[in-house]
XYZ file of C-alpha atoms in Angstrom:
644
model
C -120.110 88.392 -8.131
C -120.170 92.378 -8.689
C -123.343 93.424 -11.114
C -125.831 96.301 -11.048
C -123.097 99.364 -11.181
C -124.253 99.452 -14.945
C -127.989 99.612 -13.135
C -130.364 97.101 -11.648
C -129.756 93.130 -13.263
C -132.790 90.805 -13.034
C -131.628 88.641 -15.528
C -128.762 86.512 -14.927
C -125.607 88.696 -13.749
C -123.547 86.162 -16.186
C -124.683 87.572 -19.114
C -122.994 90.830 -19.946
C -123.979 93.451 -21.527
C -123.417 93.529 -25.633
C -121.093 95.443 -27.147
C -118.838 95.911 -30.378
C -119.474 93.094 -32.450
C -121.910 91.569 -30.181
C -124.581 94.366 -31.324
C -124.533 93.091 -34.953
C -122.531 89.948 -34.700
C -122.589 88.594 -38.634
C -124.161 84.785 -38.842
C -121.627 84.370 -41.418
C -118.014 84.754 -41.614
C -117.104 87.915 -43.170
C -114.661 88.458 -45.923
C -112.559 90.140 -43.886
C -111.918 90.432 -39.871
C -109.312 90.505 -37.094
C -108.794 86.944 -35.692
C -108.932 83.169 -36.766
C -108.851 80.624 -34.443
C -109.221 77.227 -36.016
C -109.730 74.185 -33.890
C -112.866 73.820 -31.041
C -110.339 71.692 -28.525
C -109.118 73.421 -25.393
C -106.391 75.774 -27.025
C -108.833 77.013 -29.540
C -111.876 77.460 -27.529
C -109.583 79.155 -24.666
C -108.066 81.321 -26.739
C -111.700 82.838 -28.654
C -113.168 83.056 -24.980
C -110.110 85.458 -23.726
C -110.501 86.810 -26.983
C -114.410 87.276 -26.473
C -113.928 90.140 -23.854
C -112.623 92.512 -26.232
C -115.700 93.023 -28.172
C -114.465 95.478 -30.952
C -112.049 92.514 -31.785
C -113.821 90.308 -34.307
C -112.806 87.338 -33.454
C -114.072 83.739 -35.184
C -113.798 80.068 -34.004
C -114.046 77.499 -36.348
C -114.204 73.791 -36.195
C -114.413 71.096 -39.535
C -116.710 69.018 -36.944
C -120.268 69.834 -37.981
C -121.805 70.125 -34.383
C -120.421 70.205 -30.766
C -117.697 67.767 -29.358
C -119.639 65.290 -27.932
C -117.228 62.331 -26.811
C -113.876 64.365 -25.444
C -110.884 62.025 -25.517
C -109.270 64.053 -22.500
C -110.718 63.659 -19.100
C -108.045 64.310 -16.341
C -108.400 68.326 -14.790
C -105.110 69.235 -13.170
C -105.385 72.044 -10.627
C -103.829 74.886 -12.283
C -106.944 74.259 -14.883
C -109.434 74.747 -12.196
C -107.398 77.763 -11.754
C -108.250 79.024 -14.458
C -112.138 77.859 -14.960
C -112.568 79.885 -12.062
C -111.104 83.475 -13.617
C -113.854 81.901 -16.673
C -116.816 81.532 -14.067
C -117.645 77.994 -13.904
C -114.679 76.421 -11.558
C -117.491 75.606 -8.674
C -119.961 74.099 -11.580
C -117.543 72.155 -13.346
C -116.376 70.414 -10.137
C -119.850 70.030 -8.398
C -120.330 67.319 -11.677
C -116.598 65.915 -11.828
C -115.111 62.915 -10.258
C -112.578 64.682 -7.764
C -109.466 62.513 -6.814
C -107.835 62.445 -3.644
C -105.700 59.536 -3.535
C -104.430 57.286 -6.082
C -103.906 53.187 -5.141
C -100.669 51.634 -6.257
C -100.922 47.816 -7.427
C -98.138 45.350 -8.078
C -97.293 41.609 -7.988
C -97.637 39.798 -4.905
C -94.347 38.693 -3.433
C -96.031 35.556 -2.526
C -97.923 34.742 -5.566
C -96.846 37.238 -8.227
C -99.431 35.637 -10.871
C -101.805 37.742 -8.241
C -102.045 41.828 -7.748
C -102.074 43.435 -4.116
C -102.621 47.058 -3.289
C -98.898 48.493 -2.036
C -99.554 52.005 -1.509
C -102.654 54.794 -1.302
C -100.477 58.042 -1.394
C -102.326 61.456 -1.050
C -103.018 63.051 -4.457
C -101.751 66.842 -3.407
C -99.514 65.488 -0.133
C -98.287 69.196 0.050
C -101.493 71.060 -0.249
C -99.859 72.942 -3.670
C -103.200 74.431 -4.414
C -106.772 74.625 -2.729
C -108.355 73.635 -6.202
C -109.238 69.880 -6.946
C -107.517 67.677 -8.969
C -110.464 66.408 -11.654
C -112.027 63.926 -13.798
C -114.652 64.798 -16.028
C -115.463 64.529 -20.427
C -113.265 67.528 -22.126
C -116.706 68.089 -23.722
C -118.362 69.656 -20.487
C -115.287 72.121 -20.004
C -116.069 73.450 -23.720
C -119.449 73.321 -23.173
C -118.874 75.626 -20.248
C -116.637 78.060 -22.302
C -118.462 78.615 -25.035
C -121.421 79.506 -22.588
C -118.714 82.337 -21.185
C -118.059 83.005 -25.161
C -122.194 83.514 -25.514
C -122.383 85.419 -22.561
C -119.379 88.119 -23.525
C -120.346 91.102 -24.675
C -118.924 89.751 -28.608
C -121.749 87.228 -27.782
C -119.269 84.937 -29.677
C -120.070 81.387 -31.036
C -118.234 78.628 -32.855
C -118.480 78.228 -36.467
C -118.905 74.128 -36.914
C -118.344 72.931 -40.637
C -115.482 74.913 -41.503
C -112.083 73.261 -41.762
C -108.804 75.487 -43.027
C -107.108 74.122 -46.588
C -104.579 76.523 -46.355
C -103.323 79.941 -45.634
C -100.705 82.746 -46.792
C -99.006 85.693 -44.832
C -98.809 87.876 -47.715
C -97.389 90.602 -45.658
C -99.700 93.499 -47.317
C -102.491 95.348 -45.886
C -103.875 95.432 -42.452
C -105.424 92.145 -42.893
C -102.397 90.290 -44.641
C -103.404 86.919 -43.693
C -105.052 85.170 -46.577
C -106.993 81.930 -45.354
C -108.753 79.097 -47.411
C -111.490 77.548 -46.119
C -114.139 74.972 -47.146
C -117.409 74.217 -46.038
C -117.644 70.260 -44.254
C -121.662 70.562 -43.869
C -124.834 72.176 -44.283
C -125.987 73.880 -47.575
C -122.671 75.187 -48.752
C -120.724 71.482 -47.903
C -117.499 71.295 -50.450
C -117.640 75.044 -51.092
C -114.337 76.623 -50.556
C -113.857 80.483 -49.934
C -110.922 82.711 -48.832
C -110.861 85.115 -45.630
C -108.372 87.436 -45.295
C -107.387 88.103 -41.599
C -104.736 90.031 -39.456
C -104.074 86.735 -37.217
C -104.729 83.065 -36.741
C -104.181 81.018 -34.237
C -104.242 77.149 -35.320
C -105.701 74.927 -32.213
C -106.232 72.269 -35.014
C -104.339 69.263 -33.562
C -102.058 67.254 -34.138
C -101.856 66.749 -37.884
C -102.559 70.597 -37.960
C -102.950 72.204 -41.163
C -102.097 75.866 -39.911
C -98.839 74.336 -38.604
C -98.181 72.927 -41.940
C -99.012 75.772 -43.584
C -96.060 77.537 -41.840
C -93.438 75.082 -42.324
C -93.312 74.070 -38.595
C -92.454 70.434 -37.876
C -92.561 68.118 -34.942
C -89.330 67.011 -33.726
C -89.118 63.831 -31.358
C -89.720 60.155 -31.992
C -92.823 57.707 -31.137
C -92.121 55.293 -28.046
C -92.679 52.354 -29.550
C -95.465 51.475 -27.063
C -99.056 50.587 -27.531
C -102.274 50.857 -25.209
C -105.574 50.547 -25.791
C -107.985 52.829 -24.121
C -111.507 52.216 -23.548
C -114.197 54.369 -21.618
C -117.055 51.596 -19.999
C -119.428 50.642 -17.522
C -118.784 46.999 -16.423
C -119.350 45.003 -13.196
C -116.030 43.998 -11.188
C -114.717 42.805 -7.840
C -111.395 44.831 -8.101
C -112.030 47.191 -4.876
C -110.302 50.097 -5.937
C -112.511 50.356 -8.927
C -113.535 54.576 -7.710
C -109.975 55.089 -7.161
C -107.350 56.359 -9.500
C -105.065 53.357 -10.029
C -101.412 52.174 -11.365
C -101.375 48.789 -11.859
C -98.590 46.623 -12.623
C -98.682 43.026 -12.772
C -97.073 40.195 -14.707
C -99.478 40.687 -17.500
C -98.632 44.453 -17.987
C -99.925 47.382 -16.835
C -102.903 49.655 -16.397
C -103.719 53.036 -15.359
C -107.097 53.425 -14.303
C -108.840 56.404 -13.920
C -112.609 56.652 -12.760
C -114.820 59.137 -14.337
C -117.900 61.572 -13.342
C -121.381 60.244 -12.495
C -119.785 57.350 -10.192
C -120.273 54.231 -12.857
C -117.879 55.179 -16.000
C -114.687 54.590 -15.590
C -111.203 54.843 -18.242
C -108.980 52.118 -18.220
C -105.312 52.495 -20.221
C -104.171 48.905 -21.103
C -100.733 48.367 -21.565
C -100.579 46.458 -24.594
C -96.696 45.865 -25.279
C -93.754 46.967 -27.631
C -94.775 47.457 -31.111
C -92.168 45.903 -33.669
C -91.851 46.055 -36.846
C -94.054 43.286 -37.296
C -96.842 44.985 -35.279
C -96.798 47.947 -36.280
C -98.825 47.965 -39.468
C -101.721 46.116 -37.188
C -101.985 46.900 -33.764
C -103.504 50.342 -34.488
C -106.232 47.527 -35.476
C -106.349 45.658 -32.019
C -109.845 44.636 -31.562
C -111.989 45.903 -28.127
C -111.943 42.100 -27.397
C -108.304 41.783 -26.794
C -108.035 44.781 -24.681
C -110.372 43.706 -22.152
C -109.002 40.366 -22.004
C -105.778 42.036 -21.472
C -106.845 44.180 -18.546
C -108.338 40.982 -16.716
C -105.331 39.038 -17.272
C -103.552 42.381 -15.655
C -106.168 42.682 -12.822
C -105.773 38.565 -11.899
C -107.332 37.212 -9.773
C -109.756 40.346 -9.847
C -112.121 40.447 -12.891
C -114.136 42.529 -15.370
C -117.211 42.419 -16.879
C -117.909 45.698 -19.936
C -121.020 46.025 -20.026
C -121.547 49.029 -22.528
C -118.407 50.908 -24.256
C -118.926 54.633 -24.231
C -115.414 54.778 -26.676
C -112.563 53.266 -26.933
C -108.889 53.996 -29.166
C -105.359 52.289 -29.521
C -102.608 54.721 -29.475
C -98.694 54.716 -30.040
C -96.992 57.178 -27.194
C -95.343 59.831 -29.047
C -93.385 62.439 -27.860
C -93.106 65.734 -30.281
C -92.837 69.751 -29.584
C -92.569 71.637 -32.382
C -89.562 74.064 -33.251
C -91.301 77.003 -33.077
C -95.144 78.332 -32.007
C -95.346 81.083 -34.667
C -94.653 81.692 -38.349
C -91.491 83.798 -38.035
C -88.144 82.426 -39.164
C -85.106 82.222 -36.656
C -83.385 84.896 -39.172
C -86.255 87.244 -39.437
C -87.003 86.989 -35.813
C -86.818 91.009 -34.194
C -87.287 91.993 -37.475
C -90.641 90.291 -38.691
C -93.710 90.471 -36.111
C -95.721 87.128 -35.530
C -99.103 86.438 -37.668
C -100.180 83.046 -37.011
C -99.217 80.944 -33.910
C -100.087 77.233 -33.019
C -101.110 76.149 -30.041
C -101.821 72.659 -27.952
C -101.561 69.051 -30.044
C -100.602 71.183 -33.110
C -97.328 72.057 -31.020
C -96.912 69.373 -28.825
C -97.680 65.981 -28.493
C -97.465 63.244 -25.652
C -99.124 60.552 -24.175
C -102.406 60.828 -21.945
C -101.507 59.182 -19.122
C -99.894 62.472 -17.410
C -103.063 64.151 -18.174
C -101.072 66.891 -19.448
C -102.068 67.429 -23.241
C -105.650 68.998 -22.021
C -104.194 71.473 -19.472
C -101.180 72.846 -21.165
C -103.154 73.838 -24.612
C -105.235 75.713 -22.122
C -102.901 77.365 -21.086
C -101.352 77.745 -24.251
C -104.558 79.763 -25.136
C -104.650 81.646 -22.491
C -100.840 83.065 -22.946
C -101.734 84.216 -26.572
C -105.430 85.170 -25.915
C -104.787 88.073 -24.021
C -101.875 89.095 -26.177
C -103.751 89.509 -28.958
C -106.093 91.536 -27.253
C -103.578 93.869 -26.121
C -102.079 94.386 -29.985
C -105.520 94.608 -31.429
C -107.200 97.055 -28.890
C -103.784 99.457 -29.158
C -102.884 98.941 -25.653
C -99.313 97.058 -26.588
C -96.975 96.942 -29.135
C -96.767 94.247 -31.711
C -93.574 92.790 -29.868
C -95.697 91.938 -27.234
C -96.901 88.606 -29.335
C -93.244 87.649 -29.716
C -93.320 86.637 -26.024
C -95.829 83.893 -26.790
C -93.742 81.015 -29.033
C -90.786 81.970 -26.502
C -93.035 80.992 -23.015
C -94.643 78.503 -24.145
C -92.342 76.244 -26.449
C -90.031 76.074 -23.121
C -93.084 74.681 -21.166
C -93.823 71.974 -23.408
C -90.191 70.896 -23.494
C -90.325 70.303 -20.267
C -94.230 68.583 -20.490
C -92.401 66.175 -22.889
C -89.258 65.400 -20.823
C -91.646 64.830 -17.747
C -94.220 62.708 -19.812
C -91.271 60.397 -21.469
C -89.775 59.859 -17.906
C -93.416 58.601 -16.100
C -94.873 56.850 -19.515
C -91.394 54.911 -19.444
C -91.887 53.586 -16.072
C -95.479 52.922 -16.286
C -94.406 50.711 -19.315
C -91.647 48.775 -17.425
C -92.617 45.609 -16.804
C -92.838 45.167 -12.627
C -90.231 42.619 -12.518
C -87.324 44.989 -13.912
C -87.549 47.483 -11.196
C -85.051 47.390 -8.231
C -86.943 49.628 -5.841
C -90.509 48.361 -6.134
C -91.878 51.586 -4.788
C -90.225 53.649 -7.987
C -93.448 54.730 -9.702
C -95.403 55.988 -6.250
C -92.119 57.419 -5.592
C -91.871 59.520 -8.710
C -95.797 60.126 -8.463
C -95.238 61.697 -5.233
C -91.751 63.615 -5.743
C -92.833 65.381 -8.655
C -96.854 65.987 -8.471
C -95.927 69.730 -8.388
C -95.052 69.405 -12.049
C -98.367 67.491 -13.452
C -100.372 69.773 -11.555
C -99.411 72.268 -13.856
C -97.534 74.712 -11.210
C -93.798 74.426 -12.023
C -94.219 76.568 -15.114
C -92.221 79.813 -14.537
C -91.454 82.501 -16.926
C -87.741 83.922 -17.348
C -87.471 87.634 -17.413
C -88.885 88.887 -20.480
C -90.987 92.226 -22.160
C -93.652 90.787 -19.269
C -91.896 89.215 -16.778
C -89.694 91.381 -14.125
C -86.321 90.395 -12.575
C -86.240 88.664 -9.332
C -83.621 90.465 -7.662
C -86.621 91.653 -4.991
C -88.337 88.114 -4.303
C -87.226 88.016 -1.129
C -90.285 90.974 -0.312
C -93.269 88.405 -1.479
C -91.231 84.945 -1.292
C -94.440 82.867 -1.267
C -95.382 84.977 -4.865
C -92.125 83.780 -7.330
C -91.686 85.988 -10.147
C -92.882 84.380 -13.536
C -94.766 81.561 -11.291
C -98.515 81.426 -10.820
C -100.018 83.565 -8.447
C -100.785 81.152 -5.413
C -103.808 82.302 -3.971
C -103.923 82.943 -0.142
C -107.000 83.904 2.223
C -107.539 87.694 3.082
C -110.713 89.532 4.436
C -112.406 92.148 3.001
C -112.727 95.104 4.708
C -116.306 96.357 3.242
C -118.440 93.087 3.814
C -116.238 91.245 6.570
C -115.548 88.139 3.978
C -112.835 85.891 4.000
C -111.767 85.641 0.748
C -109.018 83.936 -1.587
C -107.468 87.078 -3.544
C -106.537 85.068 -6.339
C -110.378 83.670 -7.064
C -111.632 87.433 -7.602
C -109.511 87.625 -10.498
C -111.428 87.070 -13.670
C -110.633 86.492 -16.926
C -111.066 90.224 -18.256
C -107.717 91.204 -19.267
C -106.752 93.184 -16.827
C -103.617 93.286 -14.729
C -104.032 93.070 -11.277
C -101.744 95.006 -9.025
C -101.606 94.009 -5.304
C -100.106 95.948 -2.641
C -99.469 94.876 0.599
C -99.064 97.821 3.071
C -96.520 98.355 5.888
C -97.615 98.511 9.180
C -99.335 101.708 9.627
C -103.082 102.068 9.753
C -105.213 103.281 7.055
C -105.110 106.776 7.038
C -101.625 107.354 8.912
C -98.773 108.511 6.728
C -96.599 105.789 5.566
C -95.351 104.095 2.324
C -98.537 102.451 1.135
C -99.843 105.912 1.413
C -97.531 107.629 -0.394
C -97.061 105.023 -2.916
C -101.462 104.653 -3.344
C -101.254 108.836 -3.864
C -98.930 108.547 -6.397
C -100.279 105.929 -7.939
C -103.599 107.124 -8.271
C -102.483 110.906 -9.330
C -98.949 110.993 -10.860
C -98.687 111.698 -14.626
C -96.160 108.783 -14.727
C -98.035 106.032 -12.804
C -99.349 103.509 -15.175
C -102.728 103.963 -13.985
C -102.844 107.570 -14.880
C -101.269 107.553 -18.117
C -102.744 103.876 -19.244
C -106.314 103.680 -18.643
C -108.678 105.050 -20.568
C -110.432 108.187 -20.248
C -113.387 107.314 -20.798
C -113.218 104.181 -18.642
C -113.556 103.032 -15.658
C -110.927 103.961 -12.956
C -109.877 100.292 -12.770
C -110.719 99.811 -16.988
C -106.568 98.187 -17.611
C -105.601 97.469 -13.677
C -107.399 96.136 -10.781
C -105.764 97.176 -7.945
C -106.264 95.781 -4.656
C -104.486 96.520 -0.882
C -103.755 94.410 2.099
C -103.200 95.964 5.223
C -101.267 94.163 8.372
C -104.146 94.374 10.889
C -107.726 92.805 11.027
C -111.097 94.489 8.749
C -112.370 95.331 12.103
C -109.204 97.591 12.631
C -109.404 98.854 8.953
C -111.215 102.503 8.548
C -112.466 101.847 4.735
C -113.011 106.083 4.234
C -109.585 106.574 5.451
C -108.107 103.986 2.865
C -106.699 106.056 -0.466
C -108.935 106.643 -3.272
C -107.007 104.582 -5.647
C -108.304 101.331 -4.001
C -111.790 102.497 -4.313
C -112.259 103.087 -7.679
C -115.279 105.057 -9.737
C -116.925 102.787 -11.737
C -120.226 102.176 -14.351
C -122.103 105.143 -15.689
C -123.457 106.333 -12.315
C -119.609 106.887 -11.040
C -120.329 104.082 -8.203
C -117.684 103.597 -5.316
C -115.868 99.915 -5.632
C -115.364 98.992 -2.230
C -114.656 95.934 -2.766
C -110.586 96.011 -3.320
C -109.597 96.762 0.254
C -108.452 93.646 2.850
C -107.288 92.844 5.989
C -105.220 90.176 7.582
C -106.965 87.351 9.192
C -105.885 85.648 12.589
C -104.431 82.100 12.069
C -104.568 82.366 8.481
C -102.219 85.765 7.924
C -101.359 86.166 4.349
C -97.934 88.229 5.046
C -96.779 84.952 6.890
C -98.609 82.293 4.743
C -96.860 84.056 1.659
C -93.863 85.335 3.280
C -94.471 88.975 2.632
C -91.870 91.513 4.244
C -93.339 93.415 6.672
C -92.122 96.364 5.224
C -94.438 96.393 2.574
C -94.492 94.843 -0.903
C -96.004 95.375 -4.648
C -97.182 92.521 -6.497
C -97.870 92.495 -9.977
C -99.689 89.789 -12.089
C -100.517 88.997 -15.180
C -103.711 88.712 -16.829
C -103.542 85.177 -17.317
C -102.387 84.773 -13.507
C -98.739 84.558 -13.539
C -96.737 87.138 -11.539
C -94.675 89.431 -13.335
C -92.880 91.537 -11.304
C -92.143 92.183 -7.274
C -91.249 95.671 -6.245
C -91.111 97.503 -2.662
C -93.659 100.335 -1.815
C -91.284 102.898 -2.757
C -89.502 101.785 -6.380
C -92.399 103.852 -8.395
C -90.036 104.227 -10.849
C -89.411 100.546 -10.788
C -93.268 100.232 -11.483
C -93.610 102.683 -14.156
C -90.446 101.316 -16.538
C -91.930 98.178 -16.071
C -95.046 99.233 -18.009
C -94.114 101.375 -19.948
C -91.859 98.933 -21.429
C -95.046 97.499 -23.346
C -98.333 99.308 -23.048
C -99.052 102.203 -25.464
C -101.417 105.242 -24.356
C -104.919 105.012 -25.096
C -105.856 105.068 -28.681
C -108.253 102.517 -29.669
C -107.809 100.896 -26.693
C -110.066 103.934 -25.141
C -113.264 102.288 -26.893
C -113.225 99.482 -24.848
C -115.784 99.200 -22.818
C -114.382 98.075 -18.921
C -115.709 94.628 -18.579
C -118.611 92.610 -15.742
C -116.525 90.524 -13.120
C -117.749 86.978 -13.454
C -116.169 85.632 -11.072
C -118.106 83.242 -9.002
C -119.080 82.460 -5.263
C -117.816 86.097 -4.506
């Protein structure tokens, strides 16, 4: 973690220092102000906490709940989550408290007694090793919990707004706030009061029966499975021995997925409870908690279970919905009419739970448009830049809902009907890469480069996320993974990876770090702020070819040690080395030759160029950032990341 170039810290380095709307942050909403984000689930609360590093944005989260989420209804952390909690801060806290899963067991009739269950497989839960991160259990109310402590700590010292719920809202198309909002107070002293805001966005992270998606004529297209489970969160005694493991069970009886939780005593069980026809389904939304545990024991025969306490328990038709568009533009206005309110997570897509998708692709959701915003509002990009958002992420959740109809289909089928009885491990273990959350990958776009020059940084695919690899940096000896020093600030980071020659000798990197950090058409020089920090918009980081011990950090180009805080403080911190056994340019196939790699701030790579295509590198910028105007007032923001 990188404090005290703003001077000495005592307090804790998480808290940054206040700025913009964080000096006088109003305890009320104001009439008027830049962004609405309604909804305090995962899309919501993402987006506001991106948002929350701009600090002369004016950004408000509200939620009709009247307090805090207490009971979360999502529980299952893919990777590319933890990911992202650690650009946020809290990846290492959130997974000291979580249940972390490793395997998952595999249970099906026994071909001797098939009235009995018997464990057929315990396949690895990331066989490939797709990401270092953890695959997670833990309450979806700890993971907001720990973003609206980054939200407190920004320097918009943002908050959520509890009791507030949206009635309606109008793009009226005038003025520079033209969206017109109606709210209404759910508690406290002004409960049943109603008020309109006027805004220049919203984003609605309101759920599934979303009122901002109503509001702009989006619908949900798809159709409801026509299966039920019943879900229940408990503490209960049992002899079934894979009890701490995550489990598919299929017997006779049905089926179960069983997922442990944090604290090593709760655990969620998904009960299969059958086809719902016509006749059922006006009543088995009413299925007492009774009937589901006697269900799961007659699944887990000749195993048994005793619920003890219920922490909460549902019954849920599978449904499988994406909506026809994430923003408020019409297919014939779209180029000519710029975006003003976007949906995001359940209000756009909807799915079952046993993928444990839902959660981590409305993060990411938030994350896409987040930053966006921030870019439009500060002056640093056009407004076309938010076009990119409905046309990104509306593919991705296609895809979520063609994955989750395939796997909630099989877990359904009853064990008897399939011919290969190892199917569903099969399927678990063929496609993990896509439930993990890392076979999203942007087309070429405004923000995303064409691949024509992959073969440079192989192991980095264009419009992927940026896998992380181990490096060692030069000024402190540390081993590092590149990817976990890149916080959630807004910045792009820009990583070059030099030919062969040592720091200091002429060669490409050189050439390419001098212009760079001096020509009037690099995108440093003409982008960042003058008033900023040298690495204010980009963080730009090199990787040489030999070892830190080889590395002379005085002979390395200026560019990569950048002047920052009010004191005009070296950063020495951007400059690696290779590391024996572990080399990134082979881990990550990098051409030896040298390669730029250029990534997103919300982690995905967006373009890979040689050393010497600076005109490559410029036309890709330029194509949507804006010299400093406003975005000149911005102050450059405190890493946060953590463990570094």
């Amino acid at each position: 973690m990188q404090f005290h170039h703003h001077g000495y810290v005592s307090h804790d380095p998480r808290i940054q220092p206040a700025a913009g709307i964080g000096l006088d942050r109003p305890a009320d909403l104001p009439d008027e102000f830049d962004v609405l984000v309604a909804g305090t689930g995962p899309a919501g609360t993402i987006t506001a906490a991106q948002l929350s590093q701009f600090p002369h944005i004016h950004t408000r989260l509200i939620d009709r709940r009247p307090h805090r989420l207490k009971i979360g209804h999502a529980d299952g952390i893919q990777a590319r989550s933890v990911e992202t909690f650690q650009a946020f801060g809290f990846a290492g806290r959130l997974t000291d408290e979580a249940y972390r899963i490793t395997e998952m067991a595999f249970w099906k009739p026994d071909p001797e007694d098939h009235d009995r269950i018997v464990r057929t497989a315990r396949p690895a839960d990331d066989p490939k090793g797709i990401s270092e991160f953890p695959h997670l259990i833990v309450n979806q109310s700890r993971i907001i919990d720990y973003f609206n402590e980054f939200m407190a700590n920004s320097p918009s010292r943002m908050a959520p707004d509890y009791g507030i719920e949206v009635l309606g809202l109008e793009n009226t198309g005038e003025g520079d706030h033209p969206v017109h909002v109606t709210l209404r107070y759910t508690a406290g002293p002004r409960e049943g009061e109603e008020r309109t805001v006027r805004v220049k966005y919203v984003v609605g992270g309101d759920g599934a029966h979303s009122v901002v998606r109503r509001a702009i004529g989006r619908q949900h297209v798809g159709q409801q499975a026509n299966h039920a489970w019943g879900v229940m969160d408990v503490l209960a005694t049992t002899d079934f021995p894979d009890i701490r493991l995550k489990c598919a069970i299929q017997s006779r009886a049905g089926s179960i997925l069983h997922i442990p939780r944090e604290g090593g005593h709760l655990f969620r069980m998904y009960v299969d409870l059958g086809e719902v026809t016509d006749e059922r389904a006006a009543t088995v939304r009413q299925t007492p908690l009774e009937e589901i545990v006697a269900k799961a024991n007659a699944i887990l025969h000749p195993y048994t279970l005793e619920v003890k306490h219920v922490a909460w328990w549902s019954v849920y038709e599978v449904g499988h919905r994406v909506t026809d568009k994430f923003d408020d533009v019409p297919a014939e206005r779209e180029g000519e009419q710029m975006p003003r309110v976007f949906i995001a997570g359940d209000a756009c897509h909807t799915h079952s739970a046993k993928a444990g998708q839902g959660m981590n692709v409305s993060f990411q959701d938030g994350f896409n448009i987040g930053w966006k915003l921030g870019y439009v509002l500060t002056g640093r990009s056009p407004e076309t830049l938010l076009e990119t958002y409905s046309a990104e992420r509306q593919v991705v959740a296609q895809n979520l809902i063609d994955f989750d109809r395939e796997w909630s289909t099989l877990m359904a089928r009853p064990a008897e009907e399939f011919e290969n009885p190892a199917e569903l491990e099969d399927f678990y273990v063929k496609t993990f890469e896509f439930p993990a959350g890392f076979m999203t990958q942007y087309t070429r776009s405004l923000i995303t480069g064409a691949d024509d020059r992959q073969s440079l940084a192989a192991g980095f695919p264009v419009g992927k996320r940026f896998k992380s690899a181990m490096a060692a940096r030069v000024c402190d000896t540390n081993p590092l993974h590149l990817g976990h020093l890149a916080t959630a600030d807004g910045r792009w980071r820009i990583y070059a990876f030099a030919d062969g020659a040592a720091a200091g000798q002429d060669s490409a990197l050189a050439r390419w770090a001098q212009w760079l950090g001096s020509a009037p058409d690099s995108p440093v020089v003409r982008y960042t702020p003058a008033d900023g920090d040298d690495d204010a918009l980009f963080d730009v980081k090199v990787v040489y070819q030999q070892g830190h011990q080889q590395i002379d950090i005085n002979a390395v180009p200026r560019v990569f040690k950048p002047t920052v805080g009010p004191f005009g403080l070296t950063d020495y911190n951007k400059v690696f080395g290779t590391l024996e056994g572990n080399d990134i340019f082979d881990v990550r196939e990098i051409d030896r030759g040298g390669a730029v790699v250029v990534v997103r701030p919300d982690q995905y790579v967006a373009h890979v160029l040689p050393l010497d295509d600076t005109a490559g590198l410029a036309a890709f910028f330029n194509a949507f950032l804006l010299e400093p105007a406003q975005a000149a007032t911005e102050p450059t923001p405190t890493p946060v990341t953590e463990g570094v």
